[in-house]
mmCIF file of C-alpha atoms in Angstrom:
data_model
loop_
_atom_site.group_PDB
_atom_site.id
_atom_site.type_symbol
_atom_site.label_atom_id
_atom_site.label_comp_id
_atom_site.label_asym_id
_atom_site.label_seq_id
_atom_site.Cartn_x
_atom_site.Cartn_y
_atom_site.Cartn_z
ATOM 1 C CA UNK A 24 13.847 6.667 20.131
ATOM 2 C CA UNK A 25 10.302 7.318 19.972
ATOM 3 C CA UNK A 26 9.646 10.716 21.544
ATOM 4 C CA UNK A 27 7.240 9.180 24.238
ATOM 5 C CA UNK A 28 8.685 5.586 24.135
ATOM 6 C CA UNK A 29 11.625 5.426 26.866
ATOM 7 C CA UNK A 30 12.815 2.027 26.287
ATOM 8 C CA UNK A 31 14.805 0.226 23.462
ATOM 9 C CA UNK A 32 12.397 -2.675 22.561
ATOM 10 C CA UNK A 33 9.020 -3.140 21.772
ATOM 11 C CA UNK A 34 7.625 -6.776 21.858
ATOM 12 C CA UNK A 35 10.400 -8.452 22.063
ATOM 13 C CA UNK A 36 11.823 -6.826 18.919
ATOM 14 C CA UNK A 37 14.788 -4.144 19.437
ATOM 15 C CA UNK A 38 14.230 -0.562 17.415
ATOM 16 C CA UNK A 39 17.034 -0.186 14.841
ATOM 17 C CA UNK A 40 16.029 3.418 13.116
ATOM 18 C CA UNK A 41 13.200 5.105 12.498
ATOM 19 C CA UNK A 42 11.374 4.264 8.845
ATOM 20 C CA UNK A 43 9.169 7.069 8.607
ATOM 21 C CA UNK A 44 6.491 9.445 10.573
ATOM 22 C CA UNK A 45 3.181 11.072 9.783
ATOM 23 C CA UNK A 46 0.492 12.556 12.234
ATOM 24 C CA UNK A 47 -0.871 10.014 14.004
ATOM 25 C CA UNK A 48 2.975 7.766 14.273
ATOM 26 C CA UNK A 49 6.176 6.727 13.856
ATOM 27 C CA UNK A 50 7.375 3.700 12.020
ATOM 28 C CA UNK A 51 10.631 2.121 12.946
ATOM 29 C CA UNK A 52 13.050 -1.002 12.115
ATOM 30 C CA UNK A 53 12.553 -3.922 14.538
ATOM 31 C CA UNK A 54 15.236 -6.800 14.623
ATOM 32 C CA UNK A 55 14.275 -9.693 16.873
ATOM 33 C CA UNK A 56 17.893 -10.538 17.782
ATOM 34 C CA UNK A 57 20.938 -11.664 16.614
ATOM 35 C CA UNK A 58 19.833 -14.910 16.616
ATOM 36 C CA UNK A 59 16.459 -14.507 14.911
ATOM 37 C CA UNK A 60 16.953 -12.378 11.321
ATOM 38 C CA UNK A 61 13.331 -11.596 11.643
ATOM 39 C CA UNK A 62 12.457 -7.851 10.856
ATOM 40 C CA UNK A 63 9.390 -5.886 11.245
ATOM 41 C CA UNK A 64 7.640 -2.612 11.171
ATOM 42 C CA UNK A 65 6.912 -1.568 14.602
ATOM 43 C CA UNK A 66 3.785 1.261 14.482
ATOM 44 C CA UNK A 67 3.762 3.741 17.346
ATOM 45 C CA UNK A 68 1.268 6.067 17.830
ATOM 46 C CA UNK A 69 1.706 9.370 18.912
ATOM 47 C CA UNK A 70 0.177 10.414 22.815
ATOM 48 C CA UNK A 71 -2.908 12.470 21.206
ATOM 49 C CA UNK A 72 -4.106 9.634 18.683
ATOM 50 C CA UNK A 73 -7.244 8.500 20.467
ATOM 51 C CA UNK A 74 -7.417 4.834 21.262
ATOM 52 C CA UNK A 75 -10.593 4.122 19.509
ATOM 53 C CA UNK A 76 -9.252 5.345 16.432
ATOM 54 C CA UNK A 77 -5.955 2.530 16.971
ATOM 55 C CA UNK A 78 -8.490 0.318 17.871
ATOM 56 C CA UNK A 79 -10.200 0.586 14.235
ATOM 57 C CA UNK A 80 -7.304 0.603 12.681
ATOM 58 C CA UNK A 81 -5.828 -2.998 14.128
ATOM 59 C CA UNK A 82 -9.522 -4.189 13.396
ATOM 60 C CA UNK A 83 -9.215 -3.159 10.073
ATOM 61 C CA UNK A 84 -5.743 -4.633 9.681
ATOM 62 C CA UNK A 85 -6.892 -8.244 11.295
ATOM 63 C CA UNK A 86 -9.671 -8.370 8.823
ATOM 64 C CA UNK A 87 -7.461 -8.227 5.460
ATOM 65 C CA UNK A 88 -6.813 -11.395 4.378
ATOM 66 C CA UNK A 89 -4.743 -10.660 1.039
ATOM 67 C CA UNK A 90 -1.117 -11.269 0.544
ATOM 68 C CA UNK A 91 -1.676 -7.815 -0.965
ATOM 69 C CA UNK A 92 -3.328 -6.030 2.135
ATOM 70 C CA UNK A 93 -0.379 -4.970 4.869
ATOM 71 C CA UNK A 94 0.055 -7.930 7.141
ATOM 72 C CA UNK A 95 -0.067 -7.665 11.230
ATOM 73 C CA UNK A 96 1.821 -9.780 12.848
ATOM 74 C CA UNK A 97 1.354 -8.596 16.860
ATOM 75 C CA UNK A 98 0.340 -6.455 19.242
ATOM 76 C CA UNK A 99 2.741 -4.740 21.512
ATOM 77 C CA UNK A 100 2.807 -2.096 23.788
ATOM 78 C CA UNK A 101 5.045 1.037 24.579
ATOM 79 C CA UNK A 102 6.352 2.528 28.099
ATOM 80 C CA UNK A 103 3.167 4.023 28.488
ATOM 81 C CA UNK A 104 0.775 1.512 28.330
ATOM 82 C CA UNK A 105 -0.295 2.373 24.479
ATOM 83 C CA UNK A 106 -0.931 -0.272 21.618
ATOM 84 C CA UNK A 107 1.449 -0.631 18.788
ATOM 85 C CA UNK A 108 1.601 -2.509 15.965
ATOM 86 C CA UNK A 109 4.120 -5.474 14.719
ATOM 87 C CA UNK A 110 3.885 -5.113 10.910
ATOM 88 C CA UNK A 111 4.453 -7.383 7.920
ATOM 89 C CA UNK A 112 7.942 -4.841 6.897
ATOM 90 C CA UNK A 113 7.729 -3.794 3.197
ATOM 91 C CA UNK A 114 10.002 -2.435 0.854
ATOM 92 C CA UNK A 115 9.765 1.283 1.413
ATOM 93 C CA UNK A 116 8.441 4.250 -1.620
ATOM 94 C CA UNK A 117 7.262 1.241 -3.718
ATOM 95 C CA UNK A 118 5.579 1.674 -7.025
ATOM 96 C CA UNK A 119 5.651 5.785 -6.282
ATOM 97 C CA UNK A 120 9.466 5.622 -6.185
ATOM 98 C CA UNK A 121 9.528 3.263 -9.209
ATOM 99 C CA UNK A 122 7.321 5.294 -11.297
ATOM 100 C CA UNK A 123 8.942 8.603 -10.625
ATOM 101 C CA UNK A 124 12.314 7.160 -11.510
ATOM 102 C CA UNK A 125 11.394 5.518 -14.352
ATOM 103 C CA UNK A 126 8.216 7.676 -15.891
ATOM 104 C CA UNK A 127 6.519 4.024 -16.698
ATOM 105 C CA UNK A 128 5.978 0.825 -16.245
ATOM 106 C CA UNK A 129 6.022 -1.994 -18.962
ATOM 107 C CA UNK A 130 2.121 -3.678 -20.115
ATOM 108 C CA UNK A 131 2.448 -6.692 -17.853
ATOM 109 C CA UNK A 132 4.528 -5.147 -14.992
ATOM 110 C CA UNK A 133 1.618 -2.473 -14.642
ATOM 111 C CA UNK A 134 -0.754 -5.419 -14.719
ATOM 112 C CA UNK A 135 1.214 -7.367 -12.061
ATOM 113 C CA UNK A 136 1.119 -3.543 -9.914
ATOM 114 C CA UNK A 137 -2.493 -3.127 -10.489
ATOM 115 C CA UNK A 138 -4.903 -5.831 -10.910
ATOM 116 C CA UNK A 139 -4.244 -6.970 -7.191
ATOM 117 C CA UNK A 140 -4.580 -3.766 -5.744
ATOM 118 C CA UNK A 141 -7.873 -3.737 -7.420
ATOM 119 C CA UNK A 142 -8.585 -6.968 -5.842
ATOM 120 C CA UNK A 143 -7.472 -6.549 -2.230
ATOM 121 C CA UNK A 144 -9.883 -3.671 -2.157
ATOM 122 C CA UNK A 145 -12.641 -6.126 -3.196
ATOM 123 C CA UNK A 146 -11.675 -7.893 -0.198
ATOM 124 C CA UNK A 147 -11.424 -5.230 2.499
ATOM 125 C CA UNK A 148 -15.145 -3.894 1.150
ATOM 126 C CA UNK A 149 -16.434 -7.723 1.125
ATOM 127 C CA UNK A 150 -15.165 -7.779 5.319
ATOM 128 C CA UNK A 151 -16.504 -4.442 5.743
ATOM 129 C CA UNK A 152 -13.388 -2.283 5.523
ATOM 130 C CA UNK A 153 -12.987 0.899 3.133
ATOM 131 C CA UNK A 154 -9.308 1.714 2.908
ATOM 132 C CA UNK A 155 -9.477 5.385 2.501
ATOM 133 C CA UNK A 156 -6.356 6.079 0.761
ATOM 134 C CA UNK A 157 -5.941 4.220 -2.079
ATOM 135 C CA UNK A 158 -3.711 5.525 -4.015
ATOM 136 C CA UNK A 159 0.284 5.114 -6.082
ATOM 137 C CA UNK A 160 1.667 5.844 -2.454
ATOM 138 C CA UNK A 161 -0.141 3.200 -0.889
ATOM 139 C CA UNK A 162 1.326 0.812 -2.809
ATOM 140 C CA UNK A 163 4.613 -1.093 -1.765
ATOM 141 C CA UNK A 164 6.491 -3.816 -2.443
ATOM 142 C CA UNK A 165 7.206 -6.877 -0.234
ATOM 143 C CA UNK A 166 10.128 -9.028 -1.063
ATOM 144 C CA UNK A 167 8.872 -11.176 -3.406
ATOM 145 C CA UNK A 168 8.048 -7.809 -5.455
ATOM 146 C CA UNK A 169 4.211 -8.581 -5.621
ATOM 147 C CA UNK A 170 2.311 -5.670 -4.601
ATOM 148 C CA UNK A 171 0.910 -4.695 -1.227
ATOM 149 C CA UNK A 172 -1.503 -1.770 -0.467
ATOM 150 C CA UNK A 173 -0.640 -0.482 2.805
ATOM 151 C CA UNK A 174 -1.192 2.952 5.002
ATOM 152 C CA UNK A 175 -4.132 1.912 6.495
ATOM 153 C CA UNK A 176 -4.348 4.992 9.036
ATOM 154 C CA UNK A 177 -7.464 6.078 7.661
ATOM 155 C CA UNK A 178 -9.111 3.183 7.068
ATOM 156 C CA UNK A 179 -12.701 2.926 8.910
ATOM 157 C CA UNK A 180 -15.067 0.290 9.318
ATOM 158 C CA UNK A 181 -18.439 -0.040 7.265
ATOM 159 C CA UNK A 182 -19.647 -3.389 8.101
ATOM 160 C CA UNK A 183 -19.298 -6.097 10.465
ATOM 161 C CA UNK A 184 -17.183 -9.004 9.862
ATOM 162 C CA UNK A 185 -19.515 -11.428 7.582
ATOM 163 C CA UNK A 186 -20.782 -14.442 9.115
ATOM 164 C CA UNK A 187 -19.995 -16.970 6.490
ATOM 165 C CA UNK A 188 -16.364 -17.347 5.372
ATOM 166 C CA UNK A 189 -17.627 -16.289 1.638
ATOM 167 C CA UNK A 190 -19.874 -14.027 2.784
ATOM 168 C CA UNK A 191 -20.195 -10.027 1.929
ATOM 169 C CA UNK A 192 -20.531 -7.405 5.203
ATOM 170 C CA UNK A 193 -22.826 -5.421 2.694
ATOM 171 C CA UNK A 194 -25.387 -5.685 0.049
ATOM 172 C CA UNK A 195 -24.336 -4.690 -3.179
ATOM 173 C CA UNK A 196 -26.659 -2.079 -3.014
ATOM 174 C CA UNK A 197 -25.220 -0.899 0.458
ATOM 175 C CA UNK A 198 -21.701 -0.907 -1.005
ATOM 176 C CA UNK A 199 -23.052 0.872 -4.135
ATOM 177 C CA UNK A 200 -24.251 3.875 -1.381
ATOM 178 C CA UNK A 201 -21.456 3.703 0.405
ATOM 179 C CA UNK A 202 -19.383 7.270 0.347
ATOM 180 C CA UNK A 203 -16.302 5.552 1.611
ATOM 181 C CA UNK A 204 -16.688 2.782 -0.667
ATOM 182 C CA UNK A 205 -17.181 5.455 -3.845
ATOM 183 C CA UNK A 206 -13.886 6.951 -2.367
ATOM 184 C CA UNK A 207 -11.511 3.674 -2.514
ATOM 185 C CA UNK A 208 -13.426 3.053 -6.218
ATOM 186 C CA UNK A 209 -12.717 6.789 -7.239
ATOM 187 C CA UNK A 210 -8.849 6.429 -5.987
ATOM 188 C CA UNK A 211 -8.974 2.720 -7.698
ATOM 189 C CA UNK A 212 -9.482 4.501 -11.334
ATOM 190 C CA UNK A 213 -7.122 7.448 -10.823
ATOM 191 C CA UNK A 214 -4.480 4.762 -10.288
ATOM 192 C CA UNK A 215 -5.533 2.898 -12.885
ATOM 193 C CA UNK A 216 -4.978 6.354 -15.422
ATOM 194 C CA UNK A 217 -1.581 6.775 -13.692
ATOM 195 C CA UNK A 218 -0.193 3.465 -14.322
ATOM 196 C CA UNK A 219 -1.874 3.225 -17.869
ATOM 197 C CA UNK A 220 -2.161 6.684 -19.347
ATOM 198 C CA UNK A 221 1.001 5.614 -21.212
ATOM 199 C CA UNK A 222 0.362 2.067 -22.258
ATOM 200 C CA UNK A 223 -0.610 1.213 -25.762
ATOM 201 C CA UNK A 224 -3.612 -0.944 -25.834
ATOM 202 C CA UNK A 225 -5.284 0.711 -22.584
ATOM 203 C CA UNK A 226 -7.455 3.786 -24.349
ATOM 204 C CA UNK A 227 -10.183 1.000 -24.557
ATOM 205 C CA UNK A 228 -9.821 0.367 -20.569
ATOM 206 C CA UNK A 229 -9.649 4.276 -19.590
ATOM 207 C CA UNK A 230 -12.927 5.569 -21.818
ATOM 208 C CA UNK A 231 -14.626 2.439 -20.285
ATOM 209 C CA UNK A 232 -13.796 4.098 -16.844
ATOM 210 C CA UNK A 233 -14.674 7.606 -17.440
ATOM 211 C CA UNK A 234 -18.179 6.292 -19.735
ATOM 212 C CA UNK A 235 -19.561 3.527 -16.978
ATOM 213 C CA UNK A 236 -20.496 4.686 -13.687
ATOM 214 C CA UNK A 237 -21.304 1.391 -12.398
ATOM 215 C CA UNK A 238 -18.126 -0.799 -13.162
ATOM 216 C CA UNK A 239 -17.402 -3.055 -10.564
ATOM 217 C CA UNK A 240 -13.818 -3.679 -8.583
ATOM 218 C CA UNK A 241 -14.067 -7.473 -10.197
ATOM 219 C CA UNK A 242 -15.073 -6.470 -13.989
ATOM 220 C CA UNK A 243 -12.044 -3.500 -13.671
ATOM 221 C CA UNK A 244 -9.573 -5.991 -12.439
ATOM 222 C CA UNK A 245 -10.673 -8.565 -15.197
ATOM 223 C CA UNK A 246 -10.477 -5.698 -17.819
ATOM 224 C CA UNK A 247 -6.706 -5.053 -16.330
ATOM 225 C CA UNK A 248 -5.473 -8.647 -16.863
ATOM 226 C CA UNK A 249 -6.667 -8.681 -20.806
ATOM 227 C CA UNK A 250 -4.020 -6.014 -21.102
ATOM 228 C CA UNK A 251 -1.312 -8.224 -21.302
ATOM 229 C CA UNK A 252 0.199 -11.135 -19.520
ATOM 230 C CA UNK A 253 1.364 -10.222 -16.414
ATOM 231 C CA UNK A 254 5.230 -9.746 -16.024
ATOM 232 C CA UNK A 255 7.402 -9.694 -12.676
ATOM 233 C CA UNK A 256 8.110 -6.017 -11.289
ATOM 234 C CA UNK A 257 11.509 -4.851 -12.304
ATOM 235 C CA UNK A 258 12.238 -2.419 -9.539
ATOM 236 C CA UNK A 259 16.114 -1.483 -11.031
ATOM 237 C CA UNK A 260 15.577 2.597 -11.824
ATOM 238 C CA UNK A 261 17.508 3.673 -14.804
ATOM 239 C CA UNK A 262 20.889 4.180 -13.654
ATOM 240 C CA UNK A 263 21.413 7.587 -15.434
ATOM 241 C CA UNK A 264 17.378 9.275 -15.145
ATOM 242 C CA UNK A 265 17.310 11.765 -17.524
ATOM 243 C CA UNK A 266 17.789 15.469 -15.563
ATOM 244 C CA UNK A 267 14.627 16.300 -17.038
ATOM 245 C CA UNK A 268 12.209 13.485 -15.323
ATOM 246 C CA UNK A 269 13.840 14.546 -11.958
ATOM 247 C CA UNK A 270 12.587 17.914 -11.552
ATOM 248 C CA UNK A 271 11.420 19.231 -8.319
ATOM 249 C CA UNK A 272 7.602 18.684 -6.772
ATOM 250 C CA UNK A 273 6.175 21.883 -8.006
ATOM 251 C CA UNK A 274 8.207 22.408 -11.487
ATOM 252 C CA UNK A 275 6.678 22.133 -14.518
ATOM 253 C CA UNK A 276 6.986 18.781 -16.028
ATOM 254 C CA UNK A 277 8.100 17.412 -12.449
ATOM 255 C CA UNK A 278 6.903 14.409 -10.357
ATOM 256 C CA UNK A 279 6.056 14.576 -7.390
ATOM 257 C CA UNK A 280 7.547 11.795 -4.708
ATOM 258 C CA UNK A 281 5.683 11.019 -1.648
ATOM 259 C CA UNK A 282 7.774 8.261 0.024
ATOM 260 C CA UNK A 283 6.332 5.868 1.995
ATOM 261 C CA UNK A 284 7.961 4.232 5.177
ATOM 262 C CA UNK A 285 7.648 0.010 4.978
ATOM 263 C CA UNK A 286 4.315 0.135 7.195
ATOM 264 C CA UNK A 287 2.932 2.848 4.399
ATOM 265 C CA UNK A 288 3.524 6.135 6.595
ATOM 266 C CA UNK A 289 3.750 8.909 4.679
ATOM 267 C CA UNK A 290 6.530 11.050 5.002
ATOM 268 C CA UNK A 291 7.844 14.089 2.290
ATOM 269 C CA UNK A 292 10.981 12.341 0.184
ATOM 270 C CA UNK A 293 13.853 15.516 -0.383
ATOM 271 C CA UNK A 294 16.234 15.070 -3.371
ATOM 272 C CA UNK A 295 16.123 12.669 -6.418
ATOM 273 C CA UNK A 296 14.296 8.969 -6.298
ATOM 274 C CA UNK A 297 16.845 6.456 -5.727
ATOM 275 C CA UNK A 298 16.792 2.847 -7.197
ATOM 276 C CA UNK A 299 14.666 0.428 -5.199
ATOM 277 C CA UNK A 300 16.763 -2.894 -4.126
ATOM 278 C CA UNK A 301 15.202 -6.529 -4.651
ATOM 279 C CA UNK A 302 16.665 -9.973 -4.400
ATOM 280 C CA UNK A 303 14.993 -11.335 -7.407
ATOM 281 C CA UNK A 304 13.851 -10.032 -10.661
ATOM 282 C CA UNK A 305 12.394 -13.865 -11.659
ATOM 283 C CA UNK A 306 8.840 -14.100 -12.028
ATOM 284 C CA UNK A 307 7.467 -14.547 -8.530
ATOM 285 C CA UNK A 308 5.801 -17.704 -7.324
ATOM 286 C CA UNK A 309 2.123 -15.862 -7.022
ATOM 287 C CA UNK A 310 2.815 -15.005 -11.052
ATOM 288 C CA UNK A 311 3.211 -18.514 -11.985
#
């Protein structure tokens, strides 16, 4: 149990096993019932974490409007009164896990992993949200394998909500002066060189990035889809890794895993990556 949550259920939905833990909370399993197969990610925040900093967070969260932004679902609240959060549940490491166990991804599969993170950041800065961790570990996998950036524990707000449903929170030139919004962009194109250093066809794409200081979210995720035609996620590891792509965090040559609970808490991963299980390998109905 949560160490300052006495009771077995949290809005309705009873606590299985933990997921994950970082600073500011603990992520754990929710089951509505034997009846009801629903399952969630409850959030629970830890005594210290000051409520106006939860507060921000479930603003941020209720402004994201992208299947590929971490969906809430609810509000609950623990035995002492605090707020925690009933979370769209996620498979859990994601694209980190997948890329670590597999060294890379195929043309269209890293197309499918990264032109709609680049676009779900377009729409948290358009509703006046900068995400503040974009990056691989960010980025799960819900079960239709489409992509979905998560760990939004640092994101703060830079805007109000816009008035008109189409409408930006900033100017361009506001967003363009934006240090948080310069952050998600910076952590945006060292993604981008992860997932593409080591696709043919994508030198063009990665000069462009270091050479233009300007480029937009939309013209990078444009740029991404003329790669090649997106492909469905294949999230089967090899089933025999080579020894050599498993070293240790630290040893030379190694990857380094940062698993990430299904809420996107990030917790340290011990011992080799482990395949990730999905239902369906078929090309998902937001590919088609």
């Amino acid at each position: 149990m949560p160490e300052h949550c006495h009771m077995e259920t949290v809005g309705g939905y009873r606590l299985v096993r933990m997921l994950g833990e970082g600073e500011r909370a603990q992520t754990w399993l929710g089951h509505a019932g034997s009846l009801d197969e629903r399952v969630v990610a409850i959030k629970i925040f830890r005594p210290w974490v000051p409520s106006a900093s939860i507060s921000d967070e479930v603003e941020a969260l209720a402004r994201a409007s992208s299947p590929h932004l971490l969906r809430l679902d609810d509000l609950a609240t623990d035995a002492d009164g605090r707020t925690c959060l009933i979370l769209q549940r996620l498979q859990p490491a994601g694209l980190s896990r997948l890329v670590a166990a597999r060294g890379r991804l195929e043309p269209g599969e890293a197309v499918t992993a990264l032109a709609p993170l680049v676009m779900a950041v377009a729409e948290l800065h358009r509703v006046g949200v900068a995400h503040g961790q974009v990056r691989l570990s960010s980025a799960l996998l819900d079960d239709r394998g489409a992509p979905v950036l998560a760990a939004f524990g640092a994101a703060t707000l830079i805007g109000s909500f816009p008035s008109h449903e189409l409408g930006s929170s900033l100017t361009p030139a506001q967003l363009a002066s934006d240090l948080q919004v310069h952050a998600d962009r910076q952590g945006l194109a060292e993604l981008t060189k992860l997932l593409l250093s080591r696709q043919h066809g994508a030198r063009t794409l990665l000069e462009w990035l270091d050479s233009e200081p300007e480029w937009s979210l939309a013209q990078l995720a444009e740029r991404v889809f003329d790669l090649a035609p997106a492909t469905a996620i294949n999230p089967v590891a090899p089933a025999r890794p080579r020894a050599s792509s498993l070293r240790s965090p630290g040893e030379p040559g190694g990857v380094g895993l940062s698993a990430v609970d299904g809420a996107g808490i990030e917790r340290d991963s011990p011992g080799q990556p482990r395949p990730v299980a999905l239902a369906a390998l078929a090309l998902p109905e937001w590919l088609e």
